[in-house]
CSV table of C-alpha atoms in Angstrom, one decimal:
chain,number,residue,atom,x,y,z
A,1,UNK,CA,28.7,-48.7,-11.6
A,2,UNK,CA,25.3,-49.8,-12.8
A,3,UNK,CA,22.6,-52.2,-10.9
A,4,UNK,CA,21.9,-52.8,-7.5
A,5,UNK,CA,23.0,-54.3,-4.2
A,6,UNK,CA,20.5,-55.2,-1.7
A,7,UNK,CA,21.2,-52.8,1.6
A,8,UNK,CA,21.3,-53.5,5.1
A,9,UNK,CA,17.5,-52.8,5.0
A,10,UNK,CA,16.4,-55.8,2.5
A,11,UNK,CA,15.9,-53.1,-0.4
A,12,UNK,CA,17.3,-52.7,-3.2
A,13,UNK,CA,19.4,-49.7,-4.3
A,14,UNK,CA,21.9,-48.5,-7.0
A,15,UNK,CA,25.2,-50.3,-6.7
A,16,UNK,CA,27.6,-47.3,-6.1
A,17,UNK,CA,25.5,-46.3,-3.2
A,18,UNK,CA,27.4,-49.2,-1.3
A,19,UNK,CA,31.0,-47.9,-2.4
A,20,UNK,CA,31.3,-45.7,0.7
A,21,UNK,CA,30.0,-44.9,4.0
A,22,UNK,CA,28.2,-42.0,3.2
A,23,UNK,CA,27.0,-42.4,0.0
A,24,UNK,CA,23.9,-44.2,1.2
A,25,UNK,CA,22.7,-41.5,2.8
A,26,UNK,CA,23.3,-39.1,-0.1
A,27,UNK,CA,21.7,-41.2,-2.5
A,28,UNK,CA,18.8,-42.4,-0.5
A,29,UNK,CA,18.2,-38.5,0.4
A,30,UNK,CA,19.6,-36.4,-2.4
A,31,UNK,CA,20.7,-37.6,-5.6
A,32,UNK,CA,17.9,-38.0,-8.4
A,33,UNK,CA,15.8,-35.6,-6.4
A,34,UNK,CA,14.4,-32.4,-8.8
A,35,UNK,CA,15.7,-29.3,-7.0
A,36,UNK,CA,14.5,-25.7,-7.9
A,37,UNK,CA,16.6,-23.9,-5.3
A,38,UNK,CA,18.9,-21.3,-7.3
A,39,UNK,CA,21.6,-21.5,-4.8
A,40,UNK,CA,21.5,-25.5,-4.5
A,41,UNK,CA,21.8,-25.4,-8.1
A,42,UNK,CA,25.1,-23.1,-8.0
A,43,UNK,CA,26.8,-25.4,-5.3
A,44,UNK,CA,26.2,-28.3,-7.4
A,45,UNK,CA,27.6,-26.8,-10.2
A,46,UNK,CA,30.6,-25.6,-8.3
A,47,UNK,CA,31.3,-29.3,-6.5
A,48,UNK,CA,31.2,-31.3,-9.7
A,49,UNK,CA,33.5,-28.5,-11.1
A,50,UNK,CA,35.8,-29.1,-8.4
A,51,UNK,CA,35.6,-33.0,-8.6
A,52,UNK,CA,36.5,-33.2,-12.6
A,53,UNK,CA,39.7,-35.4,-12.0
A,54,UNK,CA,38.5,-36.4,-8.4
A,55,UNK,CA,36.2,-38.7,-7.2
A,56,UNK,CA,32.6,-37.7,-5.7
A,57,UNK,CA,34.2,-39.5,-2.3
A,58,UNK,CA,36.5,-36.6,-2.1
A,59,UNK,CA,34.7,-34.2,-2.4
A,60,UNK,CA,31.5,-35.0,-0.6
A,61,UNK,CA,33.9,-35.5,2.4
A,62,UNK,CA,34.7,-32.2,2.0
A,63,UNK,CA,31.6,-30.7,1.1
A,64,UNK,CA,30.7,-28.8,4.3
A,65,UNK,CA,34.5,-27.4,4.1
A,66,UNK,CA,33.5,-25.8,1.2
A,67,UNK,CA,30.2,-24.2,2.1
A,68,UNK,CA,32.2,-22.5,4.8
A,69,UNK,CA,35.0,-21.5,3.0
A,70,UNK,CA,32.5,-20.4,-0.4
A,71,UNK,CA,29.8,-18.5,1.6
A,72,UNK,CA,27.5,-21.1,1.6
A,73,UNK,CA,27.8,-21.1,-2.0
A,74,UNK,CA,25.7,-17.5,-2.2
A,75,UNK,CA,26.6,-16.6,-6.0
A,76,UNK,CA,25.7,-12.9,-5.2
A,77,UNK,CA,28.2,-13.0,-2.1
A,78,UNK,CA,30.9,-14.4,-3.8
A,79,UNK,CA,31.0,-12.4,-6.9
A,80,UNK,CA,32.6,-9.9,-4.6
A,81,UNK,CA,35.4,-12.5,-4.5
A,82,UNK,CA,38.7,-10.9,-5.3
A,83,UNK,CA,42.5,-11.7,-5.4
A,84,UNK,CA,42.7,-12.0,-1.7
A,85,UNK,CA,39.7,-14.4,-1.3
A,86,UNK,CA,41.7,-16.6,-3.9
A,87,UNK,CA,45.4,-16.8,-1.6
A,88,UNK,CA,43.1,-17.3,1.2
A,89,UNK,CA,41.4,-20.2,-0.6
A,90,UNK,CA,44.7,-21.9,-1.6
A,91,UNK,CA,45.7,-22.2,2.3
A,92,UNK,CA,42.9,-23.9,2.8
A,93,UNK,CA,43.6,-27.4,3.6
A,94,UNK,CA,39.7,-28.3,3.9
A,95,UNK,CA,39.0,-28.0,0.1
A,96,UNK,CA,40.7,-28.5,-2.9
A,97,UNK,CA,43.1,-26.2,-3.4
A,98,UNK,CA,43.5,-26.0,-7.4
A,99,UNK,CA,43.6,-22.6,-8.2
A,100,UNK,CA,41.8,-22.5,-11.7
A,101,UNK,CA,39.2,-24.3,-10.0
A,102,UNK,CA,39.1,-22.2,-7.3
A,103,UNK,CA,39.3,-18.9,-9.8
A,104,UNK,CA,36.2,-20.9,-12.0
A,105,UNK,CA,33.8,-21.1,-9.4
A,106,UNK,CA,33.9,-17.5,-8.5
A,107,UNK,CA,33.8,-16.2,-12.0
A,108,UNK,CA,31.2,-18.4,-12.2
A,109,UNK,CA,29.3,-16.8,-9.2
A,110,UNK,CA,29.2,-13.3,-11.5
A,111,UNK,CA,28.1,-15.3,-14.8
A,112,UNK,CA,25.3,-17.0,-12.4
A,113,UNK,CA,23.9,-13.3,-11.6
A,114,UNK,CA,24.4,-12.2,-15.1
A,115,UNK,CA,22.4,-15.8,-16.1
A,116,UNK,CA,19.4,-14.5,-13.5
A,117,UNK,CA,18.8,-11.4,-14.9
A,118,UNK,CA,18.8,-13.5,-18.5
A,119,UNK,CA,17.0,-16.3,-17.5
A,120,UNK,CA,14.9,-15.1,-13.9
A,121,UNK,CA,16.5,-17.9,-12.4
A,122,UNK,CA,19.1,-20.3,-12.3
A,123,UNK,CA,16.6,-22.6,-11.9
A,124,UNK,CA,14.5,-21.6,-14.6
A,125,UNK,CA,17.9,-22.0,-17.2
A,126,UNK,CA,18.9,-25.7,-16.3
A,127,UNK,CA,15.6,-27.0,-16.4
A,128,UNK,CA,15.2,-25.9,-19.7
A,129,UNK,CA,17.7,-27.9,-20.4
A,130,UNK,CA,15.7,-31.3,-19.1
A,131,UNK,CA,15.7,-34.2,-21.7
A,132,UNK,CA,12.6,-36.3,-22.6
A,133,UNK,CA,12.6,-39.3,-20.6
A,134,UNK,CA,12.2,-41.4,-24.0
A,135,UNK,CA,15.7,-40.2,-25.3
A,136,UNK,CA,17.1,-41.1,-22.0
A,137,UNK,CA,19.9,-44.3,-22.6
A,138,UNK,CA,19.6,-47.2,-20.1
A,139,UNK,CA,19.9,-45.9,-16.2
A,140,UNK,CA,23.7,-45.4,-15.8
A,141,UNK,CA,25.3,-46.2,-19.1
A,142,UNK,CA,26.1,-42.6,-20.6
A,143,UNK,CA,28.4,-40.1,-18.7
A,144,UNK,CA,27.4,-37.7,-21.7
A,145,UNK,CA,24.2,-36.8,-23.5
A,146,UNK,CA,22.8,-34.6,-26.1
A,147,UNK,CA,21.0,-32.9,-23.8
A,148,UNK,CA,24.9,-32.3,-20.9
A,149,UNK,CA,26.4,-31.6,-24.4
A,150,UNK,CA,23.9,-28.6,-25.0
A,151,UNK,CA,23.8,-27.6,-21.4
A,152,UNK,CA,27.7,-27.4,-21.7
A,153,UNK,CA,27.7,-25.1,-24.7
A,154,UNK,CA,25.3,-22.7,-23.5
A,155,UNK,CA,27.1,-22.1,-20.1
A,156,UNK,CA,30.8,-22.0,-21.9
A,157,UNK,CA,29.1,-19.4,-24.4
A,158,UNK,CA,27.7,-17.3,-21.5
A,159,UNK,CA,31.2,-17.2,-19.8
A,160,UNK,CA,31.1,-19.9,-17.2
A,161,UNK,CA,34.4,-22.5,-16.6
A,162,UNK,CA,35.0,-26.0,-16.0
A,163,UNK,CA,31.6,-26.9,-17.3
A,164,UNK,CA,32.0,-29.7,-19.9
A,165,UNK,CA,29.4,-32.4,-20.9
A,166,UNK,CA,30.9,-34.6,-18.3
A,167,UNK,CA,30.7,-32.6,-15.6
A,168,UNK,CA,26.5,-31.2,-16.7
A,169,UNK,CA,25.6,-34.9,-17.1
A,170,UNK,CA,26.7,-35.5,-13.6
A,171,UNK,CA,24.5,-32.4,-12.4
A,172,UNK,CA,21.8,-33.1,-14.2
A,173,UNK,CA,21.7,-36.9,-12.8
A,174,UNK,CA,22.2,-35.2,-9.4
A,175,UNK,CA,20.1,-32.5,-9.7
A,176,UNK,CA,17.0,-34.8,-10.7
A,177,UNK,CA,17.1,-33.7,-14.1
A,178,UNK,CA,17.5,-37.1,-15.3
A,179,UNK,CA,16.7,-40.2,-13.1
A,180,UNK,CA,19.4,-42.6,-13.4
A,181,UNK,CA,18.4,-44.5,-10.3
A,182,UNK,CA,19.1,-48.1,-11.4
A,183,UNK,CA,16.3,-50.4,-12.3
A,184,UNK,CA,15.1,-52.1,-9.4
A,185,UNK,CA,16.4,-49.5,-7.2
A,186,UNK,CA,14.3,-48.6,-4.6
A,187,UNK,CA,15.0,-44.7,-5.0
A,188,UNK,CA,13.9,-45.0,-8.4
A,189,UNK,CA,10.0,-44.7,-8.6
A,190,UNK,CA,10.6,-41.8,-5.4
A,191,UNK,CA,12.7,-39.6,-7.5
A,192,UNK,CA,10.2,-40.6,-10.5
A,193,UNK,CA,7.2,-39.2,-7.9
A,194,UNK,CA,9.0,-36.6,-6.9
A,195,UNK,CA,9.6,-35.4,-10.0
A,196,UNK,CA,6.1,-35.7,-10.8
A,197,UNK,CA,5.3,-33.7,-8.5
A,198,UNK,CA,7.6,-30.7,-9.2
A,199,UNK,CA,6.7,-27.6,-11.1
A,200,UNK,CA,9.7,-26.9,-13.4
A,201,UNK,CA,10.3,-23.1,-13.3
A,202,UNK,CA,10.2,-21.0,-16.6
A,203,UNK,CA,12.1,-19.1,-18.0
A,204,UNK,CA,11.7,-15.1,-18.0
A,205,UNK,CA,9.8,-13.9,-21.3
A,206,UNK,CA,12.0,-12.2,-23.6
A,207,UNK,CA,12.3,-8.5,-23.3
């Protein structure tokens, strides 16, 4: 969904922010925003992992289920995860109970500490992964890039699951790695500021 609506407010924001009751806040306080915060990062990764099939309703709806059930989404916690974690996980009526999802996200947790020690941070790794803004397409008209396409490859190569272009372009718009704030959207210019004003982390020099 592409363009604006005009909010309760008399501004101007993206169009999909008026889909749902809490999707104003999320998109007025998070989405679009740069974030340099390893486990932030991880969680995202994790949520648009679970929502490939699903819509972003369902699963922000649930997203404070899974923070309790995943640890608060600390990657070195649940790399400990084991076979019991998992039948626990599937009775759990507050998430998504897909095992294969469920079994991705904590090998995923184990490839993110192996990624730290790569990379110094998870941070560090995705960011490297940021496009130019001049190769960007129009705000909102790609649910792929060049850029989620390469993100994609280098995660699947390193081990990680359930991390196809789709689902990187959709963490990479979240994450403020692109800003695909609609034109005219009043979020737009403050993620572009905000942006501005973060200092990408870098990667760990090569041994």
């Amino acid at each position: 969904m592409s363009g604006t609506v005009t909010a309760a407010d008399g501004h101007p924001r993206c169009a999909w922010s008026a889909s749902a009751p809490d999707f104003l806040r999320y998109h007025d306080e998070e989405w679009g925003y740069p974030v340099g915060d390893d486990i932030r990062l991880f969680e995202k990764v994790c949520l648009e992992s679970f929502q490939s099939g699903l819509s972003w309703r369902t699963i922000l709806d649930k997203r404070e289920n899974f923070r309790a059930a995943f640890a608060g989404f600390d990657f070195n916690e649940m790399a400990h995860f084991g076979a019991a974690d998992v039948e626990r996980l599937l009775e759990d009526k507050g998430i998504i109970r897909h095992r294969g999802k469920i079994e991705a996200v904590i090998n995923n947790a184990a490839r993110a500490q192996e990624l730290v020690a790569e990379a110094g941070s998870l941070a560090a790794f995705f960011w490297s992964f940021e496009p130019r803004p001049e190769d960007l397409p129009e705000p909102q008209t790609a649910s792929t890039s060049p850029d989620s396409v390469a993100l994609s490859k280098a995660l699947k190569k390193r081990g990680w699951k359930f991390v196809g272009p789709t689902t990187a372009f959709a963490f990479m718009q979240a994450m403020g790695l692109i800003n695909d704030h609609a034109r005219g959207c009043i979020c737009r210019e403050k993620a572009a500021e905000a942006r501005a004003a973060f200092t990408v982390p870098q990667l760990k020099p090569a041994a």
